[in-house]
Amino acid sequence: MLRKGSIHARTWRTLLVSLLFGVALFGVLGMRSCPRQPIRVACVGDSITRGHGIPNPEEHGYPAVLGRLLGPGYNVRNFGHDGVTMLSGSGRPYRSVPEFQAATDFQPNIVVMMLGTNDAHPPEWQERGAQFADDCRALIDHFAGLPSSPTIWLCLPAPLIPGRDDERMTNLHEKIMPLLRAVAKEKQVGLIDVYSNLVDCPELFPDKVHPNAAGAAIIAETVARAILAR
């Protein structure tokens, strides 16, 4: 003969199991009905980011290649603009062009910033170089303060090749790159070394400034490794 207490115990166990099963099923159905949104990646930069000199940069520029490498879980957009600088007081600061506002409105989850090549022009650097680190901090702070709270990556830009503008090349390597390293460390943002992966590949720079499609692919691979590793 069964005791009344044992019947009640089994009843409560049955109810508890049913409840837990219902909660689990609701969670599974909820995940199926609410698929994860792609991670938004904003590629911020100058003509190298835009893909100057590359036929069909929408297909072969570094942000396009990066999107394919990262896969369907990522939405990668190109916000590059020719001739822009990190320096806010120059003739064309990045913050003054439409791509800056478009990148802001995109509400990215990841921002990849590659600027500094145009800041290295000797007249620009001599007049305003002392402001470079502050302007870099300000641009980082702008994106970091977005509601999407993105992860920020700062890039050491692609190299300039000897023979076209050697003083500009020296400014990029000896003055701008150390400042980028220092600001990245200070602001605790990621640092991606594009420079080192291309400095021994002058053949990938037809005009000694802009990488071709093969160079853009190396930039994309370098950025993808950093993003996926984190």
PDB file of C-alpha atoms in Angstrom, residues 87 117-129 160 165-172 175-176:
ATOM      1  CA  LEU A  87      44.475  65.624 -37.546  1.00  0.00           C
ATOM      2  CA  THR A 117      49.295  58.159 -43.917  1.00  0.00           C
ATOM      3  CA  ASN A 118      48.099  61.610 -44.994  1.00  0.00           C
ATOM      4  CA  ASP A 119      49.065  63.142 -41.640  1.00  0.00           C
ATOM      5  CA  ALA A 120      52.669  62.230 -42.481  1.00  0.00           C
ATOM      6  CA  HIS A 121      52.918  64.808 -45.288  1.00  0.00           C
ATOM      7  CA  PRO A 122      55.827  67.045 -44.223  1.00  0.00           C
ATOM      8  CA  PRO A 123      53.953  70.404 -44.299  1.00  0.00           C
ATOM      9  CA  GLU A 124      50.986  68.902 -42.460  1.00  0.00           C
ATOM     10  CA  TRP A 125      53.149  67.223 -39.865  1.00  0.00           C
ATOM     11  CA  GLN A 126      55.394  70.233 -39.265  1.00  0.00           C
ATOM     12  CA  GLU A 127      52.403  72.503 -38.673  1.00  0.00           C
ATOM     13  CA  ARG A 128      50.045  70.251 -36.726  1.00  0.00           C
ATOM     14  CA  GLY A 129      51.872  67.072 -35.733  1.00  0.00           C
ATOM     15  CA  LEU A 160      55.021  54.039 -47.846  1.00  0.00           C
ATOM     16  CA  ASP A 165      58.133  60.847 -50.758  1.00  0.00           C
ATOM     17  CA  ASP A 166      60.846  59.692 -48.418  1.00  0.00           C
ATOM     18  CA  GLU A 167      60.342  62.402 -45.789  1.00  0.00           C
ATOM     19  CA  ARG A 168      56.674  61.472 -45.549  1.00  0.00           C
ATOM     20  CA  MET A 169      57.715  57.815 -45.245  1.00  0.00           C
ATOM     21  CA  THR A 170      60.076  58.704 -42.382  1.00  0.00           C
ATOM     22  CA  ASN A 171      57.378  60.681 -40.576  1.00  0.00           C
ATOM     23  CA  LEU A 172      54.980  57.750 -40.820  1.00  0.00           C
ATOM     24  CA  LYS A 175      56.818  59.675 -35.588  1.00  0.00           C
ATOM     25  CA  ILE A 176      53.257  58.570 -36.274  1.00  0.00           C
TER      26      ILE A 176
END
